[in-house]
Coordinates of C-alpha atoms in Angstrom, one line a residue:
X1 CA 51.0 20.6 95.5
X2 CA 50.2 17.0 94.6
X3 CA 51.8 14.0 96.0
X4 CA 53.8 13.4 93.1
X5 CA 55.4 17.1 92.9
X6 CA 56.2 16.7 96.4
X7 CA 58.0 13.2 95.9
X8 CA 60.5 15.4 92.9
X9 CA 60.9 18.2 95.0
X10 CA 62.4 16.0 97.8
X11 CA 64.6 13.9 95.6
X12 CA 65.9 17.1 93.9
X13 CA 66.5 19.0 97.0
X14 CA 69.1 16.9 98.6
X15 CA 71.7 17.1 95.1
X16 CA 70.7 21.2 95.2
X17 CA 71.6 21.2 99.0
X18 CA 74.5 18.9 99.0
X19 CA 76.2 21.0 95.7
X20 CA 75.6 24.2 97.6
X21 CA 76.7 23.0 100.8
X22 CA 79.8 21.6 99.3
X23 CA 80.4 24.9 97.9
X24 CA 79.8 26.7 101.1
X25 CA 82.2 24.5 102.7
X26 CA 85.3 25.2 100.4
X27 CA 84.7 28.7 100.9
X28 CA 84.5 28.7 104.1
X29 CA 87.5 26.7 104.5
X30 CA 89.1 28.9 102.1
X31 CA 88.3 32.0 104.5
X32 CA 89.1 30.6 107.7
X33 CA 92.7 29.1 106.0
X34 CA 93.1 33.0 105.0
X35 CA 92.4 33.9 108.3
X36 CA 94.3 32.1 110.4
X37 CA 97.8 32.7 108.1
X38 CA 96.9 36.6 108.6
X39 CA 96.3 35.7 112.4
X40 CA 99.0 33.9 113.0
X41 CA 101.3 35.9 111.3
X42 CA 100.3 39.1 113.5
X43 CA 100.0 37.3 116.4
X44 CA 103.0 34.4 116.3
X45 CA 104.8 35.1 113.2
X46 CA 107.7 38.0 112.2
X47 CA 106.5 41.4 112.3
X48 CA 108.1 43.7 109.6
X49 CA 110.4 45.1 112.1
X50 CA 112.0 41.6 113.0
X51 CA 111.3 40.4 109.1
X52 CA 114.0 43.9 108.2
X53 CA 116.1 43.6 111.6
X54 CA 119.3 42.1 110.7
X55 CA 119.3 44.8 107.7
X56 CA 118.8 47.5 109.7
X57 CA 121.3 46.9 112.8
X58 CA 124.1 46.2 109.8
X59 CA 124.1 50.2 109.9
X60 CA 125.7 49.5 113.6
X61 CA 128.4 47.2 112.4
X62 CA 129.6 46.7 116.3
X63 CA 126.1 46.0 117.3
X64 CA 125.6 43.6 114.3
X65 CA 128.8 41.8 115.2
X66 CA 127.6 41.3 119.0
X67 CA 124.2 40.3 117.7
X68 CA 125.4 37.5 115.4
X69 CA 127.7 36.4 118.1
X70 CA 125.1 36.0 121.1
X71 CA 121.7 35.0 120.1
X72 CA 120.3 36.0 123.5
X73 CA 121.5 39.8 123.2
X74 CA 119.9 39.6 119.9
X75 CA 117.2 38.6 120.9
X76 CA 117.5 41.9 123.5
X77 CA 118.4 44.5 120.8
X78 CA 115.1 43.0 118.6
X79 CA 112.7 43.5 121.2
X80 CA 113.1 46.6 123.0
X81 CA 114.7 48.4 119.8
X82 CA 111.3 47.5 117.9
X83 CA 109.0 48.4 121.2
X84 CA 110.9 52.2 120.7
X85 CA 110.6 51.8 116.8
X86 CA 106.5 51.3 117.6
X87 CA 106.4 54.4 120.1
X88 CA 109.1 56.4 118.4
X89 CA 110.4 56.0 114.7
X90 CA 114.1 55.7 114.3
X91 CA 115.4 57.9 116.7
X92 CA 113.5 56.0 119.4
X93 CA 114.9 52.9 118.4
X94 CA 118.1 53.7 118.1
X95 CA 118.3 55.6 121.6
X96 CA 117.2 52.0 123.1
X97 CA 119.9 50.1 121.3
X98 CA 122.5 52.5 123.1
X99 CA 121.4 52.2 125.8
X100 CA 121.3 48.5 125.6
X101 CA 125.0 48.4 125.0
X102 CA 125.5 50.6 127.7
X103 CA 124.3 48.1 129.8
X104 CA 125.3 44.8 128.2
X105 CA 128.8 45.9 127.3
X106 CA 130.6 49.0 128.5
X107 CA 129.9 47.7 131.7
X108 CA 132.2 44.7 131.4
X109 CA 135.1 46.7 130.0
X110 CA 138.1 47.9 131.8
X111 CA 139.4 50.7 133.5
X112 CA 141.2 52.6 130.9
X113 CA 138.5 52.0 128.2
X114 CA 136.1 53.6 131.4
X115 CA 137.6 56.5 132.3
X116 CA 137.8 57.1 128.7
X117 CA 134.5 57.9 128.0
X118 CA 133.6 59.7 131.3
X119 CA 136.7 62.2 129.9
X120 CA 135.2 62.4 126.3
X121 CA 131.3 62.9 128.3
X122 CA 132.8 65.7 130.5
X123 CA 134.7 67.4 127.2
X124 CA 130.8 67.6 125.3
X125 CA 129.0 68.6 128.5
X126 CA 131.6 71.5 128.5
X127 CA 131.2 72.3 125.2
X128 CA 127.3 72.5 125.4
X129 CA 128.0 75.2 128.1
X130 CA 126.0 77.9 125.8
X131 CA 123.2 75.4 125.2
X132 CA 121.8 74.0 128.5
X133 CA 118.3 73.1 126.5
X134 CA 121.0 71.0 124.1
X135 CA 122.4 69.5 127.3
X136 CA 120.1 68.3 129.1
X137 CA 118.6 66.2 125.9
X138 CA 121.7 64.8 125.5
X139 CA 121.6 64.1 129.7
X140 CA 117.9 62.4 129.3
X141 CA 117.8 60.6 125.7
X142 CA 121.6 60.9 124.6
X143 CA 123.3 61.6 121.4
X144 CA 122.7 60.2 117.7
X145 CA 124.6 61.0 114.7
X146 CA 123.8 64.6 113.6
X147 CA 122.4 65.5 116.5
X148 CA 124.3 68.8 118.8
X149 CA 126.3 69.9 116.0
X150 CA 127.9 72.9 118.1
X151 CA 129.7 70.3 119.6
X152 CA 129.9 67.4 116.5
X153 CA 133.7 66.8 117.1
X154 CA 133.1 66.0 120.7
X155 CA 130.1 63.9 120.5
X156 CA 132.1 62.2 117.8
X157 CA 135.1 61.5 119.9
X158 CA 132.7 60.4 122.9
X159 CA 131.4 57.9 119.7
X160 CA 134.7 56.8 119.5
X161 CA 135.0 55.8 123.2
X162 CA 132.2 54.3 123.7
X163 CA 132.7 51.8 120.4
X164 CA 135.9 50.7 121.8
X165 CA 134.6 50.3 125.7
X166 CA 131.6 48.4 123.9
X167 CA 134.1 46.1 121.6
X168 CA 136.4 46.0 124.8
X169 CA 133.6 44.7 127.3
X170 CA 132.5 42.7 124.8
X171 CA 135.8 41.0 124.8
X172 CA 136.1 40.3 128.3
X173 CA 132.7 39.3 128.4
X174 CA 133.0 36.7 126.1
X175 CA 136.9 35.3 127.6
X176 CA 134.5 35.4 131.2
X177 CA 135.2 38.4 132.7
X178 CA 132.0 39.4 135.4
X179 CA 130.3 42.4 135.2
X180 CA 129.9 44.6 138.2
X181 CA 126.9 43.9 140.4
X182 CA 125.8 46.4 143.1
X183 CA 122.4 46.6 145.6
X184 CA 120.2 49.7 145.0
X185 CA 121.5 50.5 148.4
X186 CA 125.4 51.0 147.0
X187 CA 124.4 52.3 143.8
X188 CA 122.3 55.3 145.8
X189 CA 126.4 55.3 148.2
X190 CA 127.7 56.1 144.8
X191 CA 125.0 58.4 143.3
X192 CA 125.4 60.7 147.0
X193 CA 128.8 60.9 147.0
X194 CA 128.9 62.2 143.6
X195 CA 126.8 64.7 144.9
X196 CA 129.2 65.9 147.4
X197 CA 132.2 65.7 146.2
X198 CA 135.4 66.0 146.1
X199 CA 135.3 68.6 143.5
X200 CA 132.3 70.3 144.4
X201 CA 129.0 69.9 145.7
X202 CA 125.9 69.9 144.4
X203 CA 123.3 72.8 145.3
X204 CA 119.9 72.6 146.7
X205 CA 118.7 74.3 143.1
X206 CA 120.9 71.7 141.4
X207 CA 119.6 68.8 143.0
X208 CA 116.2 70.1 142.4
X209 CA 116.4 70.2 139.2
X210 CA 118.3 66.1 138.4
X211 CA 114.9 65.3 140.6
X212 CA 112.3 66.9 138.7
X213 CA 114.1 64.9 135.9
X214 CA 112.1 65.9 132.1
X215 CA 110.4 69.3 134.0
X216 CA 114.0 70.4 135.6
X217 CA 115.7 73.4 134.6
X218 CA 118.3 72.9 132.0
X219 CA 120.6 75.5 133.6
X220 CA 120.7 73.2 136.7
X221 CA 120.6 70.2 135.0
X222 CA 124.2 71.1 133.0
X223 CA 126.3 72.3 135.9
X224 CA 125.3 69.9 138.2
X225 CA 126.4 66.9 135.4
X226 CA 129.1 68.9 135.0
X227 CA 129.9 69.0 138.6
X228 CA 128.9 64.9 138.9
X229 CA 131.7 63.9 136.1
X230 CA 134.3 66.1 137.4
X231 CA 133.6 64.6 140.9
X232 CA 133.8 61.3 139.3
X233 CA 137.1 61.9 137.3
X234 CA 138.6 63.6 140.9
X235 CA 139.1 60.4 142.4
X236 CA 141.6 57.6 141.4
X237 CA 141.4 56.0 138.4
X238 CA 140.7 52.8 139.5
X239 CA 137.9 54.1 142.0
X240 CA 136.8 56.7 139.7
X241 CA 136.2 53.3 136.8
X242 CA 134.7 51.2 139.5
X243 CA 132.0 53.8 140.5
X244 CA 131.3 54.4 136.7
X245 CA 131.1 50.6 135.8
X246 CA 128.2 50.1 138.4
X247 CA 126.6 53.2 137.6
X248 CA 126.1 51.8 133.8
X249 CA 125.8 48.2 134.9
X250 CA 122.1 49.2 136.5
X251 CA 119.1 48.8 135.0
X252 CA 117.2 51.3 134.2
X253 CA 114.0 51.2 132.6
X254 CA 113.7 54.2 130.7
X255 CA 110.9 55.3 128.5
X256 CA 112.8 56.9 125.7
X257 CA 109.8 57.6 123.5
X258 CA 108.2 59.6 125.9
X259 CA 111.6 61.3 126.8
X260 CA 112.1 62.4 123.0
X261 CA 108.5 62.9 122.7
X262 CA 108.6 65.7 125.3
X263 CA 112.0 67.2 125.1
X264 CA 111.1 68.1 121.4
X265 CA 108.5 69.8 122.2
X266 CA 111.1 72.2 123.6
X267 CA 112.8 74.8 120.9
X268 CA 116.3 74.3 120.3
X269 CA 116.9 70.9 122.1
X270 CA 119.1 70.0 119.4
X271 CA 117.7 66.7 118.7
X272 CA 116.6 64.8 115.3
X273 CA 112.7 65.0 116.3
X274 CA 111.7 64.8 112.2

């Protein structure tokens, strides 16, 4: 190549490479701009489930009400209700929001409103006397509509007392009423004495079986709830509401997707596993 070719190659080449670096440039931009939106947005922004939230807890209109009210308790229902929704579908998440209000509002309601769903829990434990299978999912994940329907008008009547304890201790909550507080310690006082009385006691088989938890028998599981609540209800109405309150003011971290996961894996255990 002669000295002169040289000299236009090199005043060409600078143009050629600063149009194509140019180009490269914008398109790189361009990818890493793309990028970091589709980043972010997994990583920091709304994820589906919290983009559709508000819309899907409307179906709850008592749980929608308490959300708009108190920002932090929404905040509550979102996260743990989508961690189920991830592990479980639906029935997951809606297990976890029960159990949320459980725990964030029947436990600050009063006596009357108390005692009123321990009596409506005994009357469906009763009624699933032919179905221990049935009753023990209802024991380990609870109840969702269309779920048990040998016992529909109880479960819907235990529906009814627990939206007015949850609407009740919501109340009180809100006009500054505290919510019961007990060490592990009591809570186990409570848990032994339930166990022995006054109605009747608990046997070795029954006890068993509450330990072994999702592996127990179901036979043992039902009569020794059913013994538990009548135990419960035996006492005064005061003590009996007291001992109730704390038991539903603990928390418990519960898996519930694994729960449902493995108690549909048992025929006829009565819950919406589709």
């Amino acid at each position: 190549m002669s000295a002169e070719q040289r000299e236009i190659m090199l005043a060409v080449r600078p143009r050629h490479i600063s149009r194509m670096t140019r180009r490269s440039i914008l398109l790189l931009v361009c990818v890493a701009v793309m990028a970091g939106s589709l980043v972010y947005t997994h990583l920091f922004g709304p994820s589906a489930f919290e983009r559709d939230f508000d819309q899907n807890i409307a179906r709850f209109p008592l749980a929608a009400s308490i959300a708009r009210s108190d920002r932090n308790l929404r905040d509550v229902f979102l996260r743990e209700t989508e961690e189920a929704f991830n592990g479980g579908g639906w029935p997951a998440a809606n297990g976890a929001l029960n159990m949320i209000l459980a725990a964030e509002m029947e436990a600050y309601a009063d006596d009357e409103h108390i005692n009123a769903i321990d009596r409506a829990e005994l009357a469906a434990l009763l009624k699933l006397a032919s179905n221990p299978l049935a009753c023990k999912s209802y024991l380990l994940a609870g109840s969702q509509r269309g779920e048990f329907p040998e016992a529909a008008q109880e479960f819907a009547n235990l529906g009814s007392a627990h939206g007015a304890a949850i609407e009740n201790g919501f109340e009180r909550k809100t006009n500054g009423v505290a919510r019961a507080q007990a060490s592990d310690a009591e809570i186990m006082a409570i848990e032994t004495q339930l166990n022995l009385g006054p109605f009747a006691e608990l046997t070795r088989q029954e006890l068993g079986a509450q330990a072994r938890y999702l592996d127990g028998n179901p036979d043992r599981m039902w009569s020794a709830a059913i013994k538990k609540q009548l135990n419960l209800l035996s006492g005064d109405t005061g003590g009996a509401a007291h001992a109730s309150r704390i038991r539903r003011a603990r928390k418990c971290k519960i898996d519930i997707v694994e729960v449902r996961a493995k108690l549909c894996r048992e025929p006829g255990n009565g819950l919406s596993c589709s």
